[in-house]
Coordinates of C-alpha atoms in Angstrom, one line a residue:
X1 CA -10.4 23.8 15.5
X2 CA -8.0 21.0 14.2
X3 CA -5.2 22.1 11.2
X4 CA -2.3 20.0 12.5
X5 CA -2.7 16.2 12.6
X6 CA 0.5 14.0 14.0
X7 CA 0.7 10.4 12.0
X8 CA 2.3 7.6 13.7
X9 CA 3.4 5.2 10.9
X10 CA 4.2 5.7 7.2
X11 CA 2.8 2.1 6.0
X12 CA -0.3 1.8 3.9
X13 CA -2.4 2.8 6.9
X14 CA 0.0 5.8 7.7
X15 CA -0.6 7.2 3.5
X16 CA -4.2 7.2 3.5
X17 CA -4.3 9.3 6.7
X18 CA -2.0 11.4 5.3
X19 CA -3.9 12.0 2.0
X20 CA -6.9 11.9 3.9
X21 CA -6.0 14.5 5.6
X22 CA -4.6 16.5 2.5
X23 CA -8.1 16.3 0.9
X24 CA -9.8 18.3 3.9
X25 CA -6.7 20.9 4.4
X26 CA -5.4 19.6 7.5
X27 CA -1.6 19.4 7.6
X28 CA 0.0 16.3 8.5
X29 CA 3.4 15.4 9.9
X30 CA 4.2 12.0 9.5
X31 CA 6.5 10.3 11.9
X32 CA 8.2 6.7 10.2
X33 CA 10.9 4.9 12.6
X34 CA 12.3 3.3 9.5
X35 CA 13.6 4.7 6.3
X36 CA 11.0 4.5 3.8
X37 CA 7.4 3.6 3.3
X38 CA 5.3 -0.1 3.2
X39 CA 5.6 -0.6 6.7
X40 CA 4.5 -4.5 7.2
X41 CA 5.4 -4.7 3.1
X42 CA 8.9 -3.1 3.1
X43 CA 10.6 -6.5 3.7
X44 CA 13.8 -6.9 6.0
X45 CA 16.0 -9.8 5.6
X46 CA 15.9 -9.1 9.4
X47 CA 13.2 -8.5 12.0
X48 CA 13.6 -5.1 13.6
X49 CA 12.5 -4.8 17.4
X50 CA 9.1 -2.2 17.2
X51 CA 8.6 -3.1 13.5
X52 CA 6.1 -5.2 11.4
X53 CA 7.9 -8.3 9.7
X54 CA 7.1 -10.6 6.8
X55 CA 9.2 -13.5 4.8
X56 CA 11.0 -13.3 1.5
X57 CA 8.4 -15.3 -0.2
X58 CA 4.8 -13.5 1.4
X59 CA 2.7 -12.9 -1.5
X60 CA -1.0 -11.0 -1.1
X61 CA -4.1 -13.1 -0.2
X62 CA -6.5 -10.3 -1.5
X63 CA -6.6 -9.3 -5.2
X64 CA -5.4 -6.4 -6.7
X65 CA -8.7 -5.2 -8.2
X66 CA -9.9 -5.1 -4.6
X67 CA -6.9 -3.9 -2.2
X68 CA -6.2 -0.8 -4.2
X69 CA -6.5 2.6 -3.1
X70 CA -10.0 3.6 -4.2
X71 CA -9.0 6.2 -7.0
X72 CA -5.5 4.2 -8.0
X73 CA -6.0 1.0 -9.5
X74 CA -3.1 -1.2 -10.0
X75 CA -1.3 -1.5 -13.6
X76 CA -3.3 -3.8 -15.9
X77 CA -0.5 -6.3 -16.0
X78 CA 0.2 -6.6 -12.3
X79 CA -0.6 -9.9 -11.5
X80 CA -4.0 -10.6 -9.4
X81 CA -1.5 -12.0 -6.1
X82 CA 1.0 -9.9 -5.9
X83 CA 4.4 -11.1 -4.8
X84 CA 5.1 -8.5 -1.2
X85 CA 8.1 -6.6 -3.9
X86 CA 5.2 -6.0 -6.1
X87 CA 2.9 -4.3 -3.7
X88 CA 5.9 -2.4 -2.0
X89 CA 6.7 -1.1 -5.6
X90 CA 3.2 -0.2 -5.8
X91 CA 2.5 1.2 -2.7
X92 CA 5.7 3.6 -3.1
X93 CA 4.5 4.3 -6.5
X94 CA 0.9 5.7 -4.3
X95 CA 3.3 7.8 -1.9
X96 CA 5.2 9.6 -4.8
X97 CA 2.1 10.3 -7.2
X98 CA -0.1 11.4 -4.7
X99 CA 2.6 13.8 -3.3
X100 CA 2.7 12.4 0.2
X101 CA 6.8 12.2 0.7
X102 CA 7.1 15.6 1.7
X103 CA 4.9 14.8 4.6
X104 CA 6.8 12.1 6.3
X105 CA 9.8 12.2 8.8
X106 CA 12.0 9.1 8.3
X107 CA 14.0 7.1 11.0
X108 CA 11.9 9.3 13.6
X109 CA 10.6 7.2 16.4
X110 CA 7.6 8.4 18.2
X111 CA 8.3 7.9 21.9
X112 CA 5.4 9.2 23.7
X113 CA 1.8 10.8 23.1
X114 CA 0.3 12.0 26.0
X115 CA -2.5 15.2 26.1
X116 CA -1.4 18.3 26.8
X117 CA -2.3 20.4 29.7
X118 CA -5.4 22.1 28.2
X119 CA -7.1 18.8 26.6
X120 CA -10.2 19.2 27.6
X121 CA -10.3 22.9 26.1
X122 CA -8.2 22.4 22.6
X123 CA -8.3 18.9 22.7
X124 CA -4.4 18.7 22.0
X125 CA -1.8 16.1 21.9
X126 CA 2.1 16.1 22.7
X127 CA 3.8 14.3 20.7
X128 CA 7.5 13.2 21.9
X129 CA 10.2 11.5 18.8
X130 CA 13.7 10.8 18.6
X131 CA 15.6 11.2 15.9
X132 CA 19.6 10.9 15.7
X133 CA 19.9 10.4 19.4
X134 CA 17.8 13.6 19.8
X135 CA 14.7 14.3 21.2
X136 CA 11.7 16.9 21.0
X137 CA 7.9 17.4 21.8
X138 CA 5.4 19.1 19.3
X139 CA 1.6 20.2 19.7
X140 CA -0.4 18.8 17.2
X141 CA -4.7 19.1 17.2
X142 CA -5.2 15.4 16.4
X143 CA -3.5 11.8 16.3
X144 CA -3.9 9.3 13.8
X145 CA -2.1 6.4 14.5
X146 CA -1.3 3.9 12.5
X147 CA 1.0 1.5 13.4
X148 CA -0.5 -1.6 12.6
X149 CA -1.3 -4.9 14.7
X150 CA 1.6 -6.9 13.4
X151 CA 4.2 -6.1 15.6
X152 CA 4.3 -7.3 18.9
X153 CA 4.6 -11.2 18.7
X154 CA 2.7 -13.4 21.0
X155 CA 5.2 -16.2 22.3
X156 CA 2.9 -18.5 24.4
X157 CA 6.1 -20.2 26.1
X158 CA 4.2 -20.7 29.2
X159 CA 1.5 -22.4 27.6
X160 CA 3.8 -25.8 26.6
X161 CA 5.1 -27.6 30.1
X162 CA 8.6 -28.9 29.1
X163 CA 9.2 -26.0 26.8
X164 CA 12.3 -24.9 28.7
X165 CA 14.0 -28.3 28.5
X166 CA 13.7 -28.4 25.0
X167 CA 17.2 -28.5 23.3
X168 CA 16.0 -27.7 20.2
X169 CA 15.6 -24.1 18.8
X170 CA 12.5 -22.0 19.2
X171 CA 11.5 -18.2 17.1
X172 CA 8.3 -16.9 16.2
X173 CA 7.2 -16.2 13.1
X174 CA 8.0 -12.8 12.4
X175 CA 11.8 -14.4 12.6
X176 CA 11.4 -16.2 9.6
X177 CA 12.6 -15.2 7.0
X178 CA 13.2 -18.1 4.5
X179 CA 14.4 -22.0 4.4
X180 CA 17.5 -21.9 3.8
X181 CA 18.7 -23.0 7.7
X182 CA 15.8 -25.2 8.1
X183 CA 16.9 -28.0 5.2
X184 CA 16.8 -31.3 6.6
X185 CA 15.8 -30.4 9.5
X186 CA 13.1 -31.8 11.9
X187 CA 10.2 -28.9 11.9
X188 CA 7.2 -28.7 14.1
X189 CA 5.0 -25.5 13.2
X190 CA 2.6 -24.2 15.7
X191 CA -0.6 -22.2 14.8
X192 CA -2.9 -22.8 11.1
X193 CA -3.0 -19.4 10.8
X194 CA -1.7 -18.0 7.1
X195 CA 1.7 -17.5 8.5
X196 CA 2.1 -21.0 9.8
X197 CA 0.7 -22.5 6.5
X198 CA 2.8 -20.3 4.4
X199 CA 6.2 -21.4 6.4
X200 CA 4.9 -24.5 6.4
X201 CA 4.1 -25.7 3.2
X202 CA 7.0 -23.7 1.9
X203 CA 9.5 -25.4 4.1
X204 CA 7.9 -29.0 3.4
X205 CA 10.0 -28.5 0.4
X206 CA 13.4 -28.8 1.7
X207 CA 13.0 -29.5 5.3
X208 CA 13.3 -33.4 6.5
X209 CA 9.7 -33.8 8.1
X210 CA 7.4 -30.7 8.8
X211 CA 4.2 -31.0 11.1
X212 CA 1.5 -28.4 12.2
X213 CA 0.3 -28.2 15.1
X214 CA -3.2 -26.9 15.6
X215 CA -5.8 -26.2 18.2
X216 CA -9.0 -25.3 16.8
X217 CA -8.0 -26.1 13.1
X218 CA -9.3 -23.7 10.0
X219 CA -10.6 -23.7 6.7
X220 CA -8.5 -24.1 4.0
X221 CA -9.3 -21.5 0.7
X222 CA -7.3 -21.4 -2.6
X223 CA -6.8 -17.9 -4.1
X224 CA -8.4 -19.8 -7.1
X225 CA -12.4 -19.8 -7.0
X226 CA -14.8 -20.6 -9.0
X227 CA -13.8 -20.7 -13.2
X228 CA -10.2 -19.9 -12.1
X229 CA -11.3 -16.3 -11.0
X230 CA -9.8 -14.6 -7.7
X231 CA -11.4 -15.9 -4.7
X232 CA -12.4 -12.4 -3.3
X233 CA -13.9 -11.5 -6.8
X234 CA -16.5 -14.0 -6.7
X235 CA -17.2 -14.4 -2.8
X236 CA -17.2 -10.8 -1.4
X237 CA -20.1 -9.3 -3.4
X238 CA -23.3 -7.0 -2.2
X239 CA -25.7 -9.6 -3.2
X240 CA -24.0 -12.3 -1.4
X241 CA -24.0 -9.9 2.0
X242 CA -27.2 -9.7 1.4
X243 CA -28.1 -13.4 1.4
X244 CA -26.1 -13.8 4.7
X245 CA -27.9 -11.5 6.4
X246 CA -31.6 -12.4 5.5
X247 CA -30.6 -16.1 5.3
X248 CA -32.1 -18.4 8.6
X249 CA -29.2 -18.7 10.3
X250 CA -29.1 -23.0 10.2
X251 CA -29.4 -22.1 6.0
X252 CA -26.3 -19.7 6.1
X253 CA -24.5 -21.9 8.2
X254 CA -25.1 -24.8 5.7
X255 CA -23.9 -22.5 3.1
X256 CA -20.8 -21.6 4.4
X257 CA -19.9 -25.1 5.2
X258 CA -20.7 -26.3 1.7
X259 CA -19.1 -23.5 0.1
X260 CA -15.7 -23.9 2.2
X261 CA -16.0 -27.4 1.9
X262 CA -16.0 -27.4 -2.2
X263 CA -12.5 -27.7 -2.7
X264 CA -11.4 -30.2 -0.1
X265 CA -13.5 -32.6 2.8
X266 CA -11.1 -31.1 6.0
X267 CA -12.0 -33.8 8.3
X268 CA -9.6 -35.9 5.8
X269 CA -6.8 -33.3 6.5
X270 CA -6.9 -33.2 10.1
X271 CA -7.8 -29.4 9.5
X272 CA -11.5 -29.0 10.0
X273 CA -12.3 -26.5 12.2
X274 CA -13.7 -27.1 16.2
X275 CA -16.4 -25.3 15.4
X276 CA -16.9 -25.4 11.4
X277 CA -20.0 -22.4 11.3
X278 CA -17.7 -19.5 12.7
X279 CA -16.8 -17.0 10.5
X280 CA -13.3 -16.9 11.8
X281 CA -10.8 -16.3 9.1
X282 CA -9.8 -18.6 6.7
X283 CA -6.4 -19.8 5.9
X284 CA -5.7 -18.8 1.7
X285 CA -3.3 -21.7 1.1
X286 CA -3.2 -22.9 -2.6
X287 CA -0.5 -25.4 -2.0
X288 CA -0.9 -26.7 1.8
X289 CA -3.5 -29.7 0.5
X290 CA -1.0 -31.1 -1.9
X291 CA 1.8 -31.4 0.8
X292 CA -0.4 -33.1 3.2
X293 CA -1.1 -36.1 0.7
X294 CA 2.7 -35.8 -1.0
X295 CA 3.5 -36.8 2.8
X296 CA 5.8 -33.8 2.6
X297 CA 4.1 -32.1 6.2
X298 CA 1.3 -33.5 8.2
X299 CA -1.2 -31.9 10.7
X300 CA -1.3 -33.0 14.6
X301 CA -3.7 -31.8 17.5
X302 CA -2.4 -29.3 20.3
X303 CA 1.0 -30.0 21.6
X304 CA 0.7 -31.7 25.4
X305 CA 4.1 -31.3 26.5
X306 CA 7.5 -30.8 25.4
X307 CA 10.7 -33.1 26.4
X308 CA 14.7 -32.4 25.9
X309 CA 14.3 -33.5 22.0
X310 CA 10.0 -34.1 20.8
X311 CA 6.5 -32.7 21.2
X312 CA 4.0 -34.8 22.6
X313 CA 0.5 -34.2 20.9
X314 CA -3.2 -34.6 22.8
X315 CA -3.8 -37.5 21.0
X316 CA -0.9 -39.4 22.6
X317 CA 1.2 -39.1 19.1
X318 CA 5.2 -38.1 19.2
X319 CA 7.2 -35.8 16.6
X320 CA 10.4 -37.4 17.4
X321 CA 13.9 -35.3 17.0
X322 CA 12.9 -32.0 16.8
X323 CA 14.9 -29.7 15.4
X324 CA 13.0 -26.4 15.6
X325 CA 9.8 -25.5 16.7
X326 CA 8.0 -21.7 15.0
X327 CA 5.5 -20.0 16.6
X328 CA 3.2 -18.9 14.2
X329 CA 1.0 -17.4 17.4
X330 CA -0.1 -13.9 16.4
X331 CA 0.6 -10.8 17.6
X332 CA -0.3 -8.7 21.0
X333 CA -2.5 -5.3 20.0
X334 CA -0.1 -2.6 22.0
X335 CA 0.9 0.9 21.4
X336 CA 3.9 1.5 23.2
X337 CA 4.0 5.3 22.9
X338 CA 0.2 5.4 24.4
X339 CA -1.2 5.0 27.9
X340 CA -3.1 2.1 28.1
X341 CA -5.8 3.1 29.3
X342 CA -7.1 5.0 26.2
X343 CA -7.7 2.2 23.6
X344 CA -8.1 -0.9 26.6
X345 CA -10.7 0.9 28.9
X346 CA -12.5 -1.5 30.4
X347 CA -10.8 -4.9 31.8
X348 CA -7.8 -4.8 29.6
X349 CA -9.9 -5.4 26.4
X350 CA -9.7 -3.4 23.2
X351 CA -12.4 -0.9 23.8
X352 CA -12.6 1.1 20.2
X353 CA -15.9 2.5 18.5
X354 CA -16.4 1.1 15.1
X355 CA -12.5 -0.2 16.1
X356 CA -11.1 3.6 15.9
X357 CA -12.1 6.0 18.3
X358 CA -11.6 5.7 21.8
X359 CA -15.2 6.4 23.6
X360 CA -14.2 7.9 26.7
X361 CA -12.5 10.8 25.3
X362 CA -13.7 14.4 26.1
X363 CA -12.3 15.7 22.5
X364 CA -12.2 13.1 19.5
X365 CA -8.5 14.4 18.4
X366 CA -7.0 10.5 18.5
X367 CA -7.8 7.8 16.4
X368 CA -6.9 4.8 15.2
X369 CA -6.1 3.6 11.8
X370 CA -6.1 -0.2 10.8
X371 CA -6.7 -1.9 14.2
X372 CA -9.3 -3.9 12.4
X373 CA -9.5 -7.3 10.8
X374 CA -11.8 -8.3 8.1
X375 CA -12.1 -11.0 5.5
X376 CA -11.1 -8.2 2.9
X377 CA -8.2 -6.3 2.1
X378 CA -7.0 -3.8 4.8
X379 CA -6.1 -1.0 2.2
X380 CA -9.9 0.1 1.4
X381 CA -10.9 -0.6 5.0
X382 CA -8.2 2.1 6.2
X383 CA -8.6 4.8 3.7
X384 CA -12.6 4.5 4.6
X385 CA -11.5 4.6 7.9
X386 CA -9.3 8.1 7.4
X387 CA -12.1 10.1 5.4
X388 CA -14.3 9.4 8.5
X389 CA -11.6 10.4 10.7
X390 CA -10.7 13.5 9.2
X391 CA -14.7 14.1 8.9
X392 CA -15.0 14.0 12.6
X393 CA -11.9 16.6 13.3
X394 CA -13.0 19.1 11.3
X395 CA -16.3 18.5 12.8
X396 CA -18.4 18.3 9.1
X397 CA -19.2 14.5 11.0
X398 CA -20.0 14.1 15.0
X399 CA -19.9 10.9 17.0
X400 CA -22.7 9.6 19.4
X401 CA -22.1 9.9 22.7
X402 CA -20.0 8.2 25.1
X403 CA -22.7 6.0 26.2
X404 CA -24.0 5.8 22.8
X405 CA -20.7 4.7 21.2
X406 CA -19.9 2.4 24.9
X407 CA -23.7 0.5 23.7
X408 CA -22.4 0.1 20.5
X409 CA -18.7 -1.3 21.6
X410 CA -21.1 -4.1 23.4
X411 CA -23.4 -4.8 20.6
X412 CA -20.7 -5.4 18.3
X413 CA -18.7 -7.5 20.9
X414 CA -21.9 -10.0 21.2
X415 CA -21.7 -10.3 17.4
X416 CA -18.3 -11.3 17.3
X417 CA -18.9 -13.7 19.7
X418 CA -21.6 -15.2 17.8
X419 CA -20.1 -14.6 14.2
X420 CA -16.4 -15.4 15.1
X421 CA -16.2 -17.6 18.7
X422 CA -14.2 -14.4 20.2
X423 CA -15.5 -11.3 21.6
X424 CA -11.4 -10.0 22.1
X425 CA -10.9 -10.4 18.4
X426 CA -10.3 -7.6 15.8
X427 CA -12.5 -9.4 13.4
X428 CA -15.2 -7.9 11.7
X429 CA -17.2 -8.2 8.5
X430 CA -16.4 -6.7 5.6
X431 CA -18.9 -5.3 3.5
X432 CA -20.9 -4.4 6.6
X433 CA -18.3 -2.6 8.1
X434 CA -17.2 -0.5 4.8
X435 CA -20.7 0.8 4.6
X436 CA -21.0 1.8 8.2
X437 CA -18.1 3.9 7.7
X438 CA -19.3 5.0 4.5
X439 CA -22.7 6.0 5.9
X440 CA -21.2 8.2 8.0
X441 CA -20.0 10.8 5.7
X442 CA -22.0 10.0 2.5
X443 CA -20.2 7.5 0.6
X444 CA -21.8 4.4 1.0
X445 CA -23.1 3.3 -2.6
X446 CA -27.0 3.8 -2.9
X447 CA -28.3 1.1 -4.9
X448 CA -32.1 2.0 -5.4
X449 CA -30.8 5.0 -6.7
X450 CA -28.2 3.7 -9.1
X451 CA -30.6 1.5 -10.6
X452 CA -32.8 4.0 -11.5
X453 CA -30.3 6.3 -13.0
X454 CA -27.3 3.9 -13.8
X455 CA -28.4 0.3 -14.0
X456 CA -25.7 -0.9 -16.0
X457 CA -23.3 -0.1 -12.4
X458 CA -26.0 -0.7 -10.2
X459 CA -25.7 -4.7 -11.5
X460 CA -22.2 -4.5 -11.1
X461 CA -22.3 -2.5 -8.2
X462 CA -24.4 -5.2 -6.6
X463 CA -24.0 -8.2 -7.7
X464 CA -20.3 -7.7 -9.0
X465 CA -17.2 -7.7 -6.7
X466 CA -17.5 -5.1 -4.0
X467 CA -14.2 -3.7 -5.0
X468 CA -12.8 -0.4 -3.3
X469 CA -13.9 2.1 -6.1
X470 CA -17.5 1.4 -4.9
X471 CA -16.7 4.0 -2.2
X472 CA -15.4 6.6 -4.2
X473 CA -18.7 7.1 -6.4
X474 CA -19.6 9.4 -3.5
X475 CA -18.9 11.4 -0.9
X476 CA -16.1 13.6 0.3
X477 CA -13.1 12.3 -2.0
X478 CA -15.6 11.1 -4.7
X479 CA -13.8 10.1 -7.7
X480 CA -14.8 11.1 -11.1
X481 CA -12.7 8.1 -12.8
X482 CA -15.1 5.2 -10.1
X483 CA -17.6 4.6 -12.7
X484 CA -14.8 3.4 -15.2
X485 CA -13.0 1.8 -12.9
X486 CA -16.0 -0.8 -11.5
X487 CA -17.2 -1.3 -15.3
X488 CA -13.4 -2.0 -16.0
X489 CA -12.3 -4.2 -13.3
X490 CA -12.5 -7.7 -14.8
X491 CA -10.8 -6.1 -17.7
X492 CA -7.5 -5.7 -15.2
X493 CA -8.2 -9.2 -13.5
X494 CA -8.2 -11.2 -16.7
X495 CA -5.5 -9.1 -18.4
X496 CA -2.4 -10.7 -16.6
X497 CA -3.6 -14.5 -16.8
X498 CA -4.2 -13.9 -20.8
X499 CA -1.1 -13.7 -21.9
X500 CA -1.7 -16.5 -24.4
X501 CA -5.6 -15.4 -26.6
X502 CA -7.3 -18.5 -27.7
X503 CA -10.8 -16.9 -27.8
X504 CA -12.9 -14.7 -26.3
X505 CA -12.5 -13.1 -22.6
X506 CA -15.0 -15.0 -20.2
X507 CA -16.3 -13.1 -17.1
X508 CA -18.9 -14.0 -14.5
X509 CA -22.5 -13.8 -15.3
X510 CA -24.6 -11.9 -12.8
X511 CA -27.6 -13.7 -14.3
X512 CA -26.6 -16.7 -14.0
X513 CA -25.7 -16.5 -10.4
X514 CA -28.9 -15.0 -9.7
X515 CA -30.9 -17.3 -11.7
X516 CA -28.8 -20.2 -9.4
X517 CA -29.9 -18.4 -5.5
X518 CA -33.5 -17.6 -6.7
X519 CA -34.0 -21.5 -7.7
X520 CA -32.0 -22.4 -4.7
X521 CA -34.3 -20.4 -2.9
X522 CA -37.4 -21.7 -4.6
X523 CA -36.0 -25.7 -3.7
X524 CA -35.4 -24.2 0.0
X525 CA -39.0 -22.8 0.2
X526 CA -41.0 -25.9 -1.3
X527 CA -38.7 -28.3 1.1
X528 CA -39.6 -25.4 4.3
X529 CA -43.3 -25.9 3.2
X530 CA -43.3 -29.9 2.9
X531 CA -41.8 -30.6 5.9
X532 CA -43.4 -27.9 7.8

């Protein structure tokens, strides 16, 4: 019977297992190697070997109305992108409310978790830290970890012949911190991730010539979407899910496309993606167009080679004079303090079920917490993630078997392939994935039902924003203040942005957008019948 749960991280992953936890009367020790909580939000002005790093200037690319903890909404007057001081403010705010401090060891550094002895009877974990130069093991029933992918930097030196004759300087991008030592400098950025726009764009404002280097490419979003509202407000919706998956696939594709091509054609930007229909994630940049045509940074293909002083691209184009070269490059998924073997079982890939338990287990007493990737906020997707969790170790929720859950890895990898170009990736979709989870211990939304007995937030339920409160309304956890909170949530969007009244709010119509698909629809079917 688990009662004692170890917790390797006190970021936002690392509080929602411990509340999680706290809401099923388990008892959690948390284990934090720094001194307070935020994890990849706590900003450093320096990197730290084994931790998450960010810039001064990070600010959120998910809104608040849909990264909160599902029964703690934001302040009305946050603003919808939060600057990372603002989130960290908020997210200690979470830890001291919810009474989760007293539960946390700070400056304790988990060294090793291996299984005790008598795993396969208690299914129990040792768990060795350090803390003042001291060291000690503990028993604990169950692991949560929840350490987060942003920590081990992937520095592809070997991938760029010349490299180590350039004289220039060379640091990833978790070493950035700000411009400052970059002004009129020479800057060639590598990777069109959000990171490498973000430094970027950012140092295109001081630095003498800056110039992304890409690959594959990406597509380009603004935070700003349709009518000025919050991208994630208007795109990430039940409805729209919906239309995705019941779409033909050469109709969704065109969607997408279209849609991500509304603000700006990317074949004039040198950023259109290889392979345009993947649903790899996009790059939210509401600046990054305005620098390529101020001349201020420009966008080149893969670097070739490197020599003493410039970067040949592909195309046969030089960056003369190089200054400094960032690699905005990712991260590697590793968990030092684990054997490798549990979450990379099979050919040195990533082998999770639904991205959190490891399926070869004889007890499910580890799990981990935020090793997923989804065009949505990660805060909802990990405190879905911990009620399953702490379902499954008290046993009021069982997993499939090992063969079932090894079928499933598979299934999942071939959509990723086909959805985002890479089966290794920790990409997966949103809404989908929330409602897996969710259907596991009760507290996916159902619809049919709230439209029979709660129209008014079955509409916004569905064809609204599918904001984290949706998975409170039920369920272990449910949340008596969810109802509220949906009916209210373009009340806190529009809030901040109003700060001068000239009329009447204005919020999206759920009419109107379904009026717009069911004559789209209608245009699709006569044009399917004509030709056909």
């Amino acid at each position: 019977m688990v009662k004692t749960v170890a917790i390797v991280g006190a970021g936002v992953s690392g509080l929602a297992a411990i509340r999680c936890c706290l809401e099923e009367g388990l008892e959690p020790t948390c284990f934090e190697r720094g001194n307070d909580v935020g994890g990849l939000w706590k900003f450093s002005d320096q990197a730290e070997e084994g931790k998450a790093s960010i810039y001064r200037s990070v600010f959120t690319n998910s809104s608040k109305e849909m990264m909160c903890y599902p029964d703690f909404p934001y302040p009305d007057d946050y603003p919808n992108f939060m600057h990372n001081s603002k989130l960290q403010e908020y997210i200690k705010t979470f830890a001291k409310k919810k009474g989760l401090l007293r539960y946390i060891q700070f400056e304790t550094l988990v060294t090793r978790i291996k299984q005790c002895p008598s795993f396969l009877l208690t299914g129990q974990w040792e768990v060795a830290v350090e803390k003042d130069g001291k060291q000690e093991s503990t028993t604990f029933d169950a692991v949560m970890v929840c350490s987060g992918h942003h920590v081990y930097p992937n520095l592809p030196k070997n991938s760029f012949p010349g490299l180590d004759q350039f004289q220039g300087d060379c640091l990833h991008s978790r070493d950035y911190k700000g411009p400052d030592a970059f002004k009129g400098k020479r800057v060639l950025v590598i990777g069109l991730g959000n990171s490498g726009c973000d430094i970027a764009v950012e140092l295109s404002h001081l630095a003498a010539q800056v110039v992304i280097s890409t690959r594959g490419g990406s597509w380009i979003m603004s935070r700003v979407w349709d009518d000025g509202y919050p991208w994630d407000m208007v795109l990430l919706t039940r409805f729209a899910s919906f239309l995705q998956d019941i779409l033909p696939s050469f109709v969704s594709d065109w969607l997408y496309v279209k849609q991500m091509n509304s603000r700006i054609k990317h074949e004039n930007y040198g950023v259109m993606p290889l392979k345009g229909t993947l649903r790899k994630e996009p790059v939210l940049n509401d600046e990054l167009p305005a620098r390529i045509l101020t001349g201020s940074l420009s966008v080149k293909p893969s670097v070739r080679k490197f020599t003493e002083t410039s970067a040949v691209f592909e195309d046969g184009t030089v960056f003369e004079a190089v200054d400094f070269v960032i690699f905005a490059t990712g991260y590697h998924y590793n968990c030092p303090f684990l054997d490798d073997s549990i979450i990379k079982s099979r050919n040195t890939e990533v082998t999770l079920f639904k991205s959190v338990f490891p399926p070869q287990m004889e007890k499910p007493t580890l799990a981990l917490i935020g090793f997923v990737q989804a065009l949505g906020a990660a805060i909802p997707i990990v405190d879905m993630q911990s009620r399953w969790v702490v379902q499954v170790f008290t046993k009021s929720c069982l997993l499939p078997t090992a063969k079932e859950m090894m079928d499933d890895i598979d299934e999942e990898k071939a959509k990723r392939l086909k959805w985002f170009g890479e089966s290794q990736t920790l990409q997966t979709e949103y809404i989908s994935y929330m409602d897996k989870l969710g259907s596991f211990i009760g507290a996916k939304p159902n619809i049919p039902r709230l439209f029979l007995t709660d129209p008014q937030l079955a509409l916004e339920v569905y064809f609204g924003p599918c904001s984290p409160y949706q998975f409170r309304l039920m369920g272990p956890g449910k949340w008596d203040g969810a109802r509220n909170a949906i009916l209210t949530q373009w009340d806190r969007a529009l809030k901040p942005t109003r700060t001068r009244v000239v009329s009447k709010a204005h919020r999206p119509q759920h009419f109107h957008s379904l009026l717009k698909m069911l004559l789209f629809l209608l245009f699709l079917l006569t044009a399917l019948l004509t030709f056909y």
